[in-house]
Amino acid sequence: MAIALQGFNLDRLLERFHQKFGNNDHPVKQFFAPGRVNLVGDHTDYTGGYVFPCGIDTGSLLLIRRTRDEQYRFASTNFDMFAQLPKEQINQKYGDNWINYPLGVVDQFIQRGFNIDGIDCLFSGNVPNAAGLSSSASVEVVTAFAINKLFDCQLSLLELVKMSLAAENDFVGMQCGIMDQFAVAMAQENHAMFLHCETLEHRQVPLSLDNYAIVLANSNQRRELNESAYNERVAECERALHLLKQRLPINTLGELSADDLEANKALFHDDNIAYLRAKHVTTENSRVQAAVPALEQGKMELFGDIMNASHDSLRDAYHVSSDPLDQLVGAARSQPGVIGSRLTGAGFGGCTVNLLEKDQCDAFIRNVGNTYEAKTGLTADFYIIHPGAGVRQVGA
Ligand code: GLA
């Protein structure tokens, strides 16, 4: 029996699965992983810092069947492509294609000695791609979770998170931190997650918004340099850490205080960029640590101010904003009832996350949409967020 899942028709998808891959006796299982939105704490995860994401109620659905024929078939309802690979080819990248995400995950299982002897996979996603909402982590995590179940590998959820991250780092080649895979796997409905990315200690914090709403605005800006610019930021943080280690007993930038950074500013005389990156990281970590209690104590205005400061730092010190994102944030902040607006995720395009009074949502969407279009010629999409649960099996 199919369970209703926002935006998906599971019966129809099962029909499509059979059209693509044919009928046989092997059962088809269904799994779902959400996307995520990060409320505050961006570009801190890969330096062992703090983040505060929540799951959303859209994401990736996977219909999957074990085939035992040593063939690996991938299709998606979002892209017109079908790939069938023999076992000899599944440890190699498949061009620049989205199937590298599930392939990287399969490769992780094989590296651990599991006999993954053939699968048919149909993916269907309803989180926009390249919008900073972790569509790729949701594909990785749903694949890892499904294979773990289907092949009875008995791996823990945390291990699946780490394998999904390794798929992204080692197979796809994006040097991202653990936030997205962790959030997509472990999110809880109506909660956000306060996560320390170094120790992986985390706490679920109720997202009681009362009279407020969280609205995402998708800039729909093409993100072409995303991967290389992201990896460049990772390298710049490594440079900063390397310089600071000459004077300070630290292993990650996440351990660095703003005071220690300022006291050692002279180390950066030849590398102001590395200084700016470290400055963002230290201040952003403090912001997350202040934002979580603010939310818990219902101090929404303070939470909004912290969101605003986060965007300004991502723009001025980390240089990952863009003109369209700044236009969206500027338009949002001039609307009545908006208490915070910032880019979310990696930046370079994608979405902003906005905290506003609930009864202002319609006016916000209309006015910000119009201003944005007038200034940039681009059309924004808007989504009101419902914090959703992490990866799970959804069908029979
Ligand atoms: C991307 C990465 C994450 C994180 C964010 C920025 O979403 O996948 O690991 O670094 O950017 O906070």
mmCIF file of C-alpha atoms and ligand atoms in Angstrom:
data_model
loop_
_atom_site.group_PDB
_atom_site.id
_atom_site.type_symbol
_atom_site.label_atom_id
_atom_site.label_comp_id
_atom_site.label_asym_id
_atom_site.label_seq_id
_atom_site.Cartn_x
_atom_site.Cartn_y
_atom_site.Cartn_z
ATOM 1 C CA MET A 1 0.000 0.000 0.000
ATOM 2 C CA ALA A 2 1.393 3.346 -0.987
ATOM 3 C CA ILE A 3 1.570 6.043 1.699
ATOM 4 C CA ALA A 4 0.730 9.588 0.610
ATOM 5 C CA LEU A 5 3.833 11.760 0.330
ATOM 6 C CA GLN A 6 3.632 15.443 -0.447
ATOM 7 C CA GLY A 7 3.818 16.025 -4.201
ATOM 8 C CA PHE A 8 4.336 12.396 -5.293
ATOM 9 C CA ASN A 9 1.925 9.891 -6.786
ATOM 10 C CA LEU A 10 3.479 6.612 -5.662
ATOM 11 C CA ASP A 11 1.159 4.390 -7.692
ATOM 12 C CA ARG A 12 1.932 6.311 -10.862
ATOM 13 C CA LEU A 13 5.666 6.139 -10.116
ATOM 14 C CA LEU A 14 5.450 2.391 -9.647
ATOM 15 C CA GLU A 15 3.838 2.133 -13.065
ATOM 16 C CA ARG A 16 6.663 4.180 -14.548
ATOM 17 C CA PHE A 17 9.191 1.973 -12.813
ATOM 18 C CA HIS A 18 7.708 -1.078 -14.510
ATOM 19 C CA GLN A 19 7.577 0.688 -17.869
ATOM 20 C CA LYS A 20 11.300 1.534 -17.600
ATOM 21 C CA PHE A 21 12.628 -1.687 -16.117
ATOM 22 C CA GLY A 22 9.983 -4.331 -16.840
ATOM 23 C CA ASN A 23 8.125 -6.664 -14.497
ATOM 24 C CA ASN A 24 9.689 -9.518 -12.559
ATOM 25 C CA ASP A 25 9.305 -11.239 -9.203
ATOM 26 C CA HIS A 26 11.746 -9.052 -7.282
ATOM 27 C CA PRO A 27 9.880 -6.586 -5.027
ATOM 28 C CA VAL A 28 10.144 -2.836 -5.580
ATOM 29 C CA LYS A 29 10.759 -0.785 -2.414
ATOM 30 C CA GLN A 30 10.231 2.939 -1.961
ATOM 31 C CA PHE A 31 12.297 5.367 0.080
ATOM 32 C CA PHE A 32 12.324 9.116 0.604
ATOM 33 C CA ALA A 33 14.944 11.624 1.786
ATOM 34 C CA PRO A 34 14.165 15.330 2.195
ATOM 35 C CA GLY A 35 16.140 18.332 1.067
ATOM 36 C CA ARG A 36 17.305 20.701 3.791
ATOM 37 C CA VAL A 37 17.469 24.396 4.434
ATOM 38 C CA ASN A 38 20.149 25.866 6.631
ATOM 39 C CA LEU A 39 18.762 28.549 8.933
ATOM 40 C CA VAL A 40 22.165 29.899 9.961
ATOM 41 C CA GLY A 41 25.790 28.681 9.923
ATOM 42 C CA ASP A 42 27.033 28.484 6.352
ATOM 43 C CA HIS A 43 30.538 27.552 5.261
ATOM 44 C CA THR A 44 31.352 26.412 8.774
ATOM 45 C CA ASP A 45 30.827 22.652 8.490
ATOM 46 C CA TYR A 46 34.057 21.738 6.683
ATOM 47 C CA THR A 47 36.077 23.633 9.284
ATOM 48 C CA GLY A 48 34.551 21.754 12.208
ATOM 49 C CA GLY A 49 32.071 24.467 13.185
ATOM 50 C CA TYR A 50 28.380 24.813 13.986
ATOM 51 C CA VAL A 51 25.322 24.668 11.715
ATOM 52 C CA PHE A 52 21.568 24.893 12.242
ATOM 53 C CA PRO A 53 19.645 23.232 9.381
ATOM 54 C CA CYS A 54 16.197 21.665 9.172
ATOM 55 C CA GLY A 55 14.709 19.116 6.803
ATOM 56 C CA ILE A 56 12.023 20.226 4.372
ATOM 57 C CA ASP A 57 8.974 18.364 3.134
ATOM 58 C CA THR A 58 10.171 17.989 -0.428
ATOM 59 C CA GLY A 59 13.080 15.815 -1.515
ATOM 60 C CA SER A 60 14.015 12.669 -3.418
ATOM 61 C CA LEU A 61 11.967 9.555 -3.795
ATOM 62 C CA LEU A 62 13.687 6.331 -4.839
ATOM 63 C CA LEU A 63 11.976 3.227 -6.178
ATOM 64 C CA ILE A 64 14.497 0.427 -6.100
ATOM 65 C CA ARG A 65 14.702 -3.305 -6.798
ATOM 66 C CA ARG A 66 17.486 -5.821 -6.317
ATOM 67 C CA THR A 67 18.095 -7.658 -9.616
ATOM 68 C CA ARG A 68 20.993 -10.095 -8.966
ATOM 69 C CA ASP A 69 22.052 -9.722 -12.627
ATOM 70 C CA GLU A 70 25.215 -7.621 -12.000
ATOM 71 C CA GLN A 71 23.640 -4.752 -13.920
ATOM 72 C CA TYR A 72 23.004 -1.281 -12.472
ATOM 73 C CA ARG A 73 20.191 0.718 -14.040
ATOM 74 C CA PHE A 74 19.367 4.327 -13.224
ATOM 75 C CA ALA A 75 16.534 6.509 -14.435
ATOM 76 C CA SER A 76 14.870 9.670 -13.203
ATOM 77 C CA THR A 77 11.511 11.293 -13.788
ATOM 78 C CA ASN A 78 13.284 14.667 -13.723
ATOM 79 C CA PHE A 79 15.795 14.095 -16.517
ATOM 80 C CA ASP A 80 15.309 12.294 -19.760
ATOM 81 C CA MET A 81 18.087 9.764 -19.409
ATOM 82 C CA PHE A 82 18.544 6.114 -18.680
ATOM 83 C CA ALA A 83 21.850 4.435 -17.862
ATOM 84 C CA GLN A 84 22.650 0.760 -17.616
ATOM 85 C CA LEU A 85 26.120 -0.102 -16.377
ATOM 86 C CA PRO A 86 27.833 -3.459 -15.959
ATOM 87 C CA LYS A 87 29.750 -4.177 -12.753
ATOM 88 C CA GLU A 88 33.151 -3.261 -14.286
ATOM 89 C CA GLN A 89 31.961 0.311 -14.844
ATOM 90 C CA ILE A 90 30.342 1.242 -11.580
ATOM 91 C CA ASN A 91 33.525 2.361 -9.854
ATOM 92 C CA GLN A 92 34.063 5.071 -12.473
ATOM 93 C CA LYS A 93 32.556 8.504 -12.833
ATOM 94 C CA TYR A 94 29.813 8.681 -15.428
ATOM 95 C CA GLY A 95 30.716 11.949 -17.192
ATOM 96 C CA ASP A 96 29.252 14.948 -15.426
ATOM 97 C CA ASN A 97 25.947 13.229 -14.886
ATOM 98 C CA TRP A 98 23.677 13.255 -11.802
ATOM 99 C CA ILE A 99 23.976 9.463 -11.569
ATOM 100 C CA ASN A 100 27.440 9.992 -10.086
ATOM 101 C CA TYR A 101 25.632 10.607 -6.781
ATOM 102 C CA PRO A 102 24.043 7.137 -6.548
ATOM 103 C CA LEU A 103 27.078 5.566 -8.255
ATOM 104 C CA GLY A 104 29.393 7.060 -5.634
ATOM 105 C CA VAL A 105 27.211 5.553 -2.931
ATOM 106 C CA VAL A 106 27.147 2.096 -4.551
ATOM 107 C CA ASP A 107 30.927 2.341 -4.768
ATOM 108 C CA GLN A 108 31.089 2.956 -0.997
ATOM 109 C CA PHE A 109 29.179 -0.267 -0.315
ATOM 110 C CA ILE A 110 31.409 -2.209 -2.687
ATOM 111 C CA GLN A 111 34.537 -0.760 -1.066
ATOM 112 C CA ARG A 112 33.229 -2.111 2.260
ATOM 113 C CA GLY A 113 32.939 -5.585 0.763
ATOM 114 C CA PHE A 114 29.170 -5.787 0.308
ATOM 115 C CA ASN A 115 27.988 -7.759 -2.681
ATOM 116 C CA ILE A 116 25.672 -5.308 -4.399
ATOM 117 C CA ASP A 117 24.723 -7.651 -7.207
ATOM 118 C CA GLY A 118 22.481 -5.457 -9.327
ATOM 119 C CA ILE A 119 19.814 -2.766 -8.866
ATOM 120 C CA ASP A 120 17.097 -0.961 -10.787
ATOM 121 C CA CYS A 121 16.634 2.594 -9.515
ATOM 122 C CA LEU A 122 14.035 5.171 -10.446
ATOM 123 C CA PHE A 123 14.511 8.570 -8.792
ATOM 124 C CA SER A 124 11.928 11.300 -8.618
ATOM 125 C CA GLY A 125 12.737 14.625 -7.016
ATOM 126 C CA ASN A 126 10.554 17.581 -6.095
ATOM 127 C CA VAL A 127 13.215 19.780 -4.536
ATOM 128 C CA PRO A 128 14.599 22.209 -7.117
ATOM 129 C CA ASN A 129 18.094 21.329 -8.358
ATOM 130 C CA ALA A 130 21.011 23.707 -7.824
ATOM 131 C CA ALA A 131 18.946 25.798 -5.416
ATOM 132 C CA GLY A 132 21.112 25.265 -2.329
ATOM 133 C CA LEU A 133 18.542 22.865 -0.845
ATOM 134 C CA SER A 134 20.719 19.745 -0.979
ATOM 135 C CA SER A 135 19.039 17.831 -3.737
ATOM 136 C CA SER A 136 22.317 15.946 -4.231
ATOM 137 C CA ALA A 137 22.694 14.955 -0.566
ATOM 138 C CA SER A 138 19.111 13.778 -0.591
ATOM 139 C CA VAL A 139 19.838 11.522 -3.598
ATOM 140 C CA GLU A 140 22.971 10.149 -1.893
ATOM 141 C CA VAL A 141 21.326 9.518 1.452
ATOM 142 C CA VAL A 142 18.185 7.935 0.014
ATOM 143 C CA THR A 143 20.392 5.604 -2.062
ATOM 144 C CA ALA A 144 22.544 4.633 0.921
ATOM 145 C CA PHE A 145 19.521 4.041 3.133
ATOM 146 C CA ALA A 146 17.739 1.972 0.487
ATOM 147 C CA ILE A 147 20.746 -0.237 -0.339
ATOM 148 C CA ASN A 148 21.406 -0.781 3.358
ATOM 149 C CA LYS A 149 17.836 -2.089 3.754
ATOM 150 C CA LEU A 150 17.598 -4.014 0.495
ATOM 151 C CA PHE A 151 20.891 -5.855 0.976
ATOM 152 C CA ASP A 152 20.535 -6.122 4.761
ATOM 153 C CA CYS A 153 23.936 -4.503 5.370
ATOM 154 C CA GLN A 154 23.032 -3.485 8.937
ATOM 155 C CA LEU A 155 24.974 -0.242 8.828
ATOM 156 C CA SER A 156 24.038 2.544 11.234
ATOM 157 C CA LEU A 157 22.450 5.747 9.992
ATOM 158 C CA LEU A 158 25.602 7.637 10.948
ATOM 159 C CA GLU A 159 27.702 5.262 8.841
ATOM 160 C CA LEU A 160 25.342 5.857 5.903
ATOM 161 C CA VAL A 161 25.781 9.609 6.376
ATOM 162 C CA LYS A 162 29.559 9.202 6.255
ATOM 163 C CA MET A 163 29.350 7.020 3.153
ATOM 164 C CA SER A 164 27.128 9.581 1.422
ATOM 165 C CA LEU A 165 29.627 12.294 2.284
ATOM 166 C CA ALA A 166 32.510 10.162 0.990
ATOM 167 C CA ALA A 167 30.583 9.633 -2.257
ATOM 168 C CA GLU A 168 30.339 13.395 -2.678
ATOM 169 C CA ASN A 169 33.960 14.114 -1.639
ATOM 170 C CA ASP A 170 35.772 11.250 -3.340
ATOM 171 C CA PHE A 171 33.568 10.261 -6.260
ATOM 172 C CA VAL A 172 31.814 13.469 -7.295
ATOM 173 C CA GLY A 173 34.753 15.639 -6.200
ATOM 174 C CA MET A 174 32.958 18.313 -4.181
ATOM 175 C CA GLN A 175 34.882 18.893 -0.939
ATOM 176 C CA CYS A 176 31.777 19.668 1.091
ATOM 177 C CA GLY A 177 31.330 19.196 4.826
ATOM 178 C CA ILE A 178 28.910 16.879 6.586
ATOM 179 C CA MET A 179 25.971 19.227 7.169
ATOM 180 C CA ASP A 180 23.770 18.279 4.228
ATOM 181 C CA GLN A 181 24.043 14.509 4.453
ATOM 182 C CA PHE A 182 23.646 14.654 8.237
ATOM 183 C CA ALA A 183 20.573 16.882 8.112
ATOM 184 C CA VAL A 184 18.917 14.947 5.307
ATOM 185 C CA ALA A 185 19.363 11.690 7.239
ATOM 186 C CA MET A 186 18.625 12.816 10.791
ATOM 187 C CA ALA A 187 16.107 15.650 10.450
ATOM 188 C CA GLN A 188 12.993 15.532 12.616
ATOM 189 C CA GLU A 189 9.623 16.957 11.771
ATOM 190 C CA ASN A 190 9.042 20.453 13.184
ATOM 191 C CA HIS A 191 12.605 20.671 14.460
ATOM 192 C CA ALA A 192 15.867 22.225 13.395
ATOM 193 C CA MET A 193 19.164 20.585 14.241
ATOM 194 C CA PHE A 194 21.978 22.247 16.141
ATOM 195 C CA LEU A 195 25.014 20.293 14.980
ATOM 196 C CA HIS A 196 28.672 20.565 15.877
ATOM 197 C CA CYS A 197 30.360 19.271 12.735
ATOM 198 C CA GLU A 198 33.593 18.264 14.454
ATOM 199 C CA THR A 199 32.209 16.018 17.207
ATOM 200 C CA LEU A 200 28.847 15.384 15.469
ATOM 201 C CA GLU A 201 27.118 16.152 18.755
ATOM 202 C CA HIS A 202 23.683 17.424 17.902
ATOM 203 C CA ARG A 203 20.456 18.531 19.453
ATOM 204 C CA GLN A 204 16.992 18.736 17.922
ATOM 205 C CA VAL A 205 15.473 22.136 18.640
ATOM 206 C CA PRO A 206 11.687 22.598 18.290
ATOM 207 C CA LEU A 207 10.942 25.078 15.531
ATOM 208 C CA SER A 208 7.952 26.736 17.122
ATOM 209 C CA LEU A 209 7.367 29.624 14.811
ATOM 210 C CA ASP A 210 3.946 30.724 16.147
ATOM 211 C CA ASN A 211 3.161 33.893 14.204
ATOM 212 C CA TYR A 212 6.189 33.596 11.957
ATOM 213 C CA ALA A 213 6.899 31.734 8.745
ATOM 214 C CA ILE A 214 10.056 30.630 6.997
ATOM 215 C CA VAL A 215 9.900 31.376 3.297
ATOM 216 C CA LEU A 216 12.512 30.394 0.746
ATOM 217 C CA ALA A 217 13.108 32.525 -2.320
ATOM 218 C CA ASN A 218 14.841 30.754 -5.184
ATOM 219 C CA SER A 219 16.915 33.196 -7.247
ATOM 220 C CA ASN A 220 16.851 30.800 -10.215
ATOM 221 C CA GLN A 221 20.305 32.097 -11.027
ATOM 222 C CA ARG A 222 22.421 29.589 -12.920
ATOM 223 C CA ARG A 223 25.230 28.298 -10.718
ATOM 224 C CA GLU A 224 28.057 27.596 -13.093
ATOM 225 C CA LEU A 225 31.198 27.967 -11.014
ATOM 226 C CA ASN A 226 29.666 26.452 -7.961
ATOM 227 C CA GLU A 227 31.913 23.429 -7.518
ATOM 228 C CA SER A 228 35.274 25.040 -8.264
ATOM 229 C CA ALA A 229 34.493 28.201 -6.261
ATOM 230 C CA TYR A 230 33.352 26.045 -3.340
ATOM 231 C CA ASN A 231 36.510 23.937 -3.365
ATOM 232 C CA GLU A 232 38.523 27.161 -3.557
ATOM 233 C CA ARG A 233 36.894 28.365 -0.295
ATOM 234 C CA VAL A 234 37.789 25.048 1.350
ATOM 235 C CA ALA A 235 41.415 25.521 0.258
ATOM 236 C CA GLU A 236 41.468 29.133 1.507
ATOM 237 C CA CYS A 237 40.296 27.980 4.946
ATOM 238 C CA GLU A 238 43.077 25.406 4.948
ATOM 239 C CA ARG A 239 45.558 28.179 4.199
ATOM 240 C CA ALA A 240 44.201 30.220 7.107
ATOM 241 C CA LEU A 241 44.492 27.236 9.447
ATOM 242 C CA HIS A 242 48.031 26.564 8.309
ATOM 243 C CA LEU A 243 49.064 30.159 9.089
ATOM 244 C CA LEU A 244 47.334 30.199 12.472
ATOM 245 C CA LYS A 245 48.896 26.913 13.513
ATOM 246 C CA GLN A 246 52.278 28.663 13.600
ATOM 247 C CA ARG A 247 51.072 30.399 16.761
ATOM 248 C CA LEU A 248 48.004 28.616 18.078
ATOM 249 C CA PRO A 249 47.450 25.026 19.259
ATOM 250 C CA ILE A 250 44.372 24.453 17.084
ATOM 251 C CA ASN A 251 43.443 21.601 14.754
ATOM 252 C CA THR A 252 40.468 23.185 13.033
ATOM 253 C CA LEU A 253 39.270 26.715 12.305
ATOM 254 C CA GLY A 254 36.168 25.774 14.267
ATOM 255 C CA GLU A 255 38.248 26.004 17.461
ATOM 256 C CA LEU A 256 39.361 29.545 16.716
ATOM 257 C CA SER A 257 37.898 32.482 18.641
ATOM 258 C CA ALA A 258 37.391 35.893 17.076
ATOM 259 C CA ASP A 259 39.789 37.366 19.672
ATOM 260 C CA ASP A 260 42.560 34.912 18.808
ATOM 261 C CA LEU A 261 42.113 35.661 15.138
ATOM 262 C CA GLU A 262 42.449 39.400 15.716
ATOM 263 C CA ALA A 263 45.446 38.920 18.015
ATOM 264 C CA ASN A 264 47.173 36.990 15.230
ATOM 265 C CA LYS A 265 46.104 39.120 12.297
ATOM 266 C CA ALA A 266 49.725 39.904 11.436
ATOM 267 C CA LEU A 267 50.148 36.301 10.250
ATOM 268 C CA PHE A 268 47.939 37.191 7.298
ATOM 269 C CA HIS A 269 49.998 40.121 5.962
ATOM 270 C CA ASP A 270 50.391 38.392 2.603
ATOM 271 C CA ASP A 271 47.019 36.680 2.506
ATOM 272 C CA ASN A 272 44.118 38.954 3.299
ATOM 273 C CA ILE A 273 41.691 36.574 1.591
ATOM 274 C CA ALA A 274 42.566 33.790 4.032
ATOM 275 C CA TYR A 275 42.059 36.271 6.904
ATOM 276 C CA LEU A 276 38.602 37.217 5.623
ATOM 277 C CA ARG A 277 37.610 33.553 5.298
ATOM 278 C CA ALA A 278 38.714 32.852 8.879
ATOM 279 C CA LYS A 279 36.881 35.936 10.069
ATOM 280 C CA HIS A 280 33.642 34.718 8.539
ATOM 281 C CA VAL A 281 34.090 31.275 10.054
ATOM 282 C CA THR A 282 34.708 32.549 13.606
ATOM 283 C CA THR A 283 31.885 35.087 13.548
ATOM 284 C CA GLU A 284 29.472 32.649 11.905
ATOM 285 C CA ASN A 285 30.163 30.045 14.584
ATOM 286 C CA SER A 286 29.373 32.621 17.279
ATOM 287 C CA ARG A 287 26.211 33.547 15.411
ATOM 288 C CA VAL A 288 24.950 29.955 15.386
ATOM 289 C CA GLN A 289 25.701 29.601 19.086
ATOM 290 C CA ALA A 290 23.690 32.762 19.788
ATOM 291 C CA ALA A 291 20.881 31.983 17.333
ATOM 292 C CA VAL A 292 19.872 28.659 18.858
ATOM 293 C CA PRO A 293 19.073 29.992 22.367
ATOM 294 C CA ALA A 294 17.429 33.037 20.777
ATOM 295 C CA LEU A 295 15.018 30.743 18.959
ATOM 296 C CA GLU A 296 14.460 28.599 22.029
ATOM 297 C CA GLN A 297 13.595 31.665 24.085
ATOM 298 C CA GLY A 298 11.265 33.000 21.403
ATOM 299 C CA LYS A 299 13.518 36.007 20.722
ATOM 300 C CA MET A 300 12.623 36.058 17.053
ATOM 301 C CA GLU A 301 13.860 39.576 16.373
ATOM 302 C CA LEU A 302 17.293 38.621 17.664
ATOM 303 C CA PHE A 303 17.244 35.473 15.557
ATOM 304 C CA GLY A 304 16.390 37.607 12.517
ATOM 305 C CA ASP A 305 19.230 40.053 13.243
ATOM 306 C CA ILE A 306 21.631 37.119 13.405
ATOM 307 C CA MET A 307 20.386 35.845 10.045
ATOM 308 C CA ASN A 308 20.992 39.294 8.542
ATOM 309 C CA ALA A 309 24.509 39.493 9.972
ATOM 310 C CA SER A 310 25.219 36.036 8.571
ATOM 311 C CA HIS A 311 24.294 37.093 5.061
ATOM 312 C CA ASP A 312 26.390 40.232 5.302
ATOM 313 C CA SER A 313 29.413 38.199 6.348
ATOM 314 C CA LEU A 314 28.872 35.624 3.582
ATOM 315 C CA ARG A 315 28.728 38.529 1.135
ATOM 316 C CA ASP A 316 31.563 40.723 2.438
ATOM 317 C CA ALA A 317 34.049 38.316 4.021
ATOM 318 C CA TYR A 318 33.331 35.012 2.339
ATOM 319 C CA HIS A 319 32.408 36.358 -1.106
ATOM 320 C CA VAL A 320 29.825 33.693 -1.906
ATOM 321 C CA SER A 321 26.827 35.921 -2.519
ATOM 322 C CA SER A 322 25.835 37.212 -5.944
ATOM 323 C CA ASP A 323 23.993 40.202 -7.305
ATOM 324 C CA PRO A 324 20.689 38.275 -7.642
ATOM 325 C CA LEU A 325 20.970 36.959 -4.062
ATOM 326 C CA ASP A 326 21.756 40.440 -2.728
ATOM 327 C CA GLN A 327 18.805 41.827 -4.657
ATOM 328 C CA LEU A 328 16.509 39.222 -3.112
ATOM 329 C CA VAL A 329 17.828 39.956 0.371
ATOM 330 C CA GLY A 330 17.571 43.740 -0.165
ATOM 331 C CA ALA A 331 14.001 43.469 -1.449
ATOM 332 C CA ALA A 332 13.062 41.176 1.441
ATOM 333 C CA ARG A 333 14.519 43.389 4.137
ATOM 334 C CA SER A 334 12.520 46.379 2.915
ATOM 335 C CA GLN A 335 9.217 44.485 3.283
ATOM 336 C CA PRO A 336 7.029 44.960 6.355
ATOM 337 C CA GLY A 337 7.112 42.079 8.802
ATOM 338 C CA VAL A 338 10.441 40.642 7.611
ATOM 339 C CA ILE A 339 12.826 40.087 10.499
ATOM 340 C CA GLY A 340 15.672 38.226 8.790
ATOM 341 C CA SER A 341 16.869 37.380 5.297
ATOM 342 C CA ARG A 342 20.016 35.615 4.164
ATOM 343 C CA LEU A 343 21.388 33.337 1.472
ATOM 344 C CA THR A 344 21.318 29.693 2.488
ATOM 345 C CA GLY A 345 23.673 26.864 1.577
ATOM 346 C CA ALA A 346 26.756 27.268 -0.554
ATOM 347 C CA GLY A 347 25.720 30.545 -2.231
ATOM 348 C CA PHE A 348 26.785 31.577 -5.767
ATOM 349 C CA GLY A 349 23.055 31.571 -6.575
ATOM 350 C CA GLY A 350 20.416 29.282 -5.108
ATOM 351 C CA CYS A 351 17.996 30.396 -2.408
ATOM 352 C CA THR A 352 17.560 32.910 0.342
ATOM 353 C CA VAL A 353 15.822 31.973 3.593
ATOM 354 C CA ASN A 354 13.516 34.561 5.099
ATOM 355 C CA LEU A 355 11.886 34.814 8.498
ATOM 356 C CA LEU A 356 8.748 36.933 8.500
ATOM 357 C CA GLU A 357 5.382 37.480 10.112
ATOM 358 C CA LYS A 358 3.012 34.830 8.876
ATOM 359 C CA ASP A 359 0.280 37.201 7.759
ATOM 360 C CA GLN A 360 2.758 39.050 5.538
ATOM 361 C CA CYS A 361 3.589 36.005 3.404
ATOM 362 C CA ASP A 362 1.349 36.839 0.431
ATOM 363 C CA ALA A 363 2.484 40.460 0.233
ATOM 364 C CA PHE A 364 6.105 39.343 0.664
ATOM 365 C CA ILE A 365 5.952 36.880 -2.206
ATOM 366 C CA ARG A 366 4.225 39.351 -4.503
ATOM 367 C CA ASN A 367 6.387 42.380 -3.719
ATOM 368 C CA VAL A 368 9.775 40.675 -3.480
ATOM 369 C CA GLY A 369 8.973 38.756 -6.670
ATOM 370 C CA ASN A 370 8.123 41.965 -8.539
ATOM 371 C CA THR A 371 11.100 43.952 -7.273
ATOM 372 C CA TYR A 372 13.458 41.077 -8.025
ATOM 373 C CA GLU A 373 12.181 40.687 -11.553
ATOM 374 C CA ALA A 374 12.407 44.438 -12.200
ATOM 375 C CA LYS A 375 16.020 44.585 -10.934
ATOM 376 C CA THR A 376 17.451 41.401 -12.407
ATOM 377 C CA GLY A 377 15.145 40.223 -15.182
ATOM 378 C CA LEU A 378 14.935 36.886 -13.332
ATOM 379 C CA THR A 379 11.821 35.289 -11.877
ATOM 380 C CA ALA A 380 12.051 34.028 -8.311
ATOM 381 C CA ASP A 381 10.130 31.046 -6.939
ATOM 382 C CA PHE A 382 8.915 30.988 -3.359
ATOM 383 C CA TYR A 383 8.289 28.097 -0.974
ATOM 384 C CA ILE A 384 6.867 28.218 2.533
ATOM 385 C CA ILE A 385 8.853 25.739 4.595
ATOM 386 C CA HIS A 386 7.385 22.941 6.676
ATOM 387 C CA PRO A 387 10.255 21.332 8.615
ATOM 388 C CA GLY A 388 10.146 17.700 7.565
ATOM 389 C CA ALA A 389 11.562 14.380 8.790
ATOM 390 C CA GLY A 390 14.730 12.654 7.584
ATOM 391 C CA VAL A 391 15.274 9.635 5.316
ATOM 392 C CA ARG A 392 12.751 6.793 5.596
ATOM 393 C CA GLN A 393 11.010 3.941 3.818
ATOM 394 C CA VAL A 394 7.649 5.062 2.502
ATOM 395 C CA GLY A 395 6.083 2.198 0.614
ATOM 396 C CA ALA A 396 5.357 -1.390 1.440
HETATM 397 C C1 GLA B 1 26.951 23.112 0.622
HETATM 398 C C2 GLA B 1 27.786 21.973 1.200
HETATM 399 C C3 GLA B 1 27.694 21.951 2.735
HETATM 400 C C4 GLA B 1 27.980 23.324 3.331
HETATM 401 C C5 GLA B 1 27.165 24.402 2.625
HETATM 402 C C6 GLA B 1 27.536 25.779 3.088
HETATM 403 O O1 GLA B 1 25.593 22.884 0.854
HETATM 404 O O2 GLA B 1 27.350 20.754 0.685
HETATM 405 O O3 GLA B 1 28.584 20.976 3.231
HETATM 406 O O4 GLA B 1 29.350 23.609 3.310
HETATM 407 O O5 GLA B 1 27.327 24.346 1.220
HETATM 408 O O6 GLA B 1 27.238 25.932 4.435
#
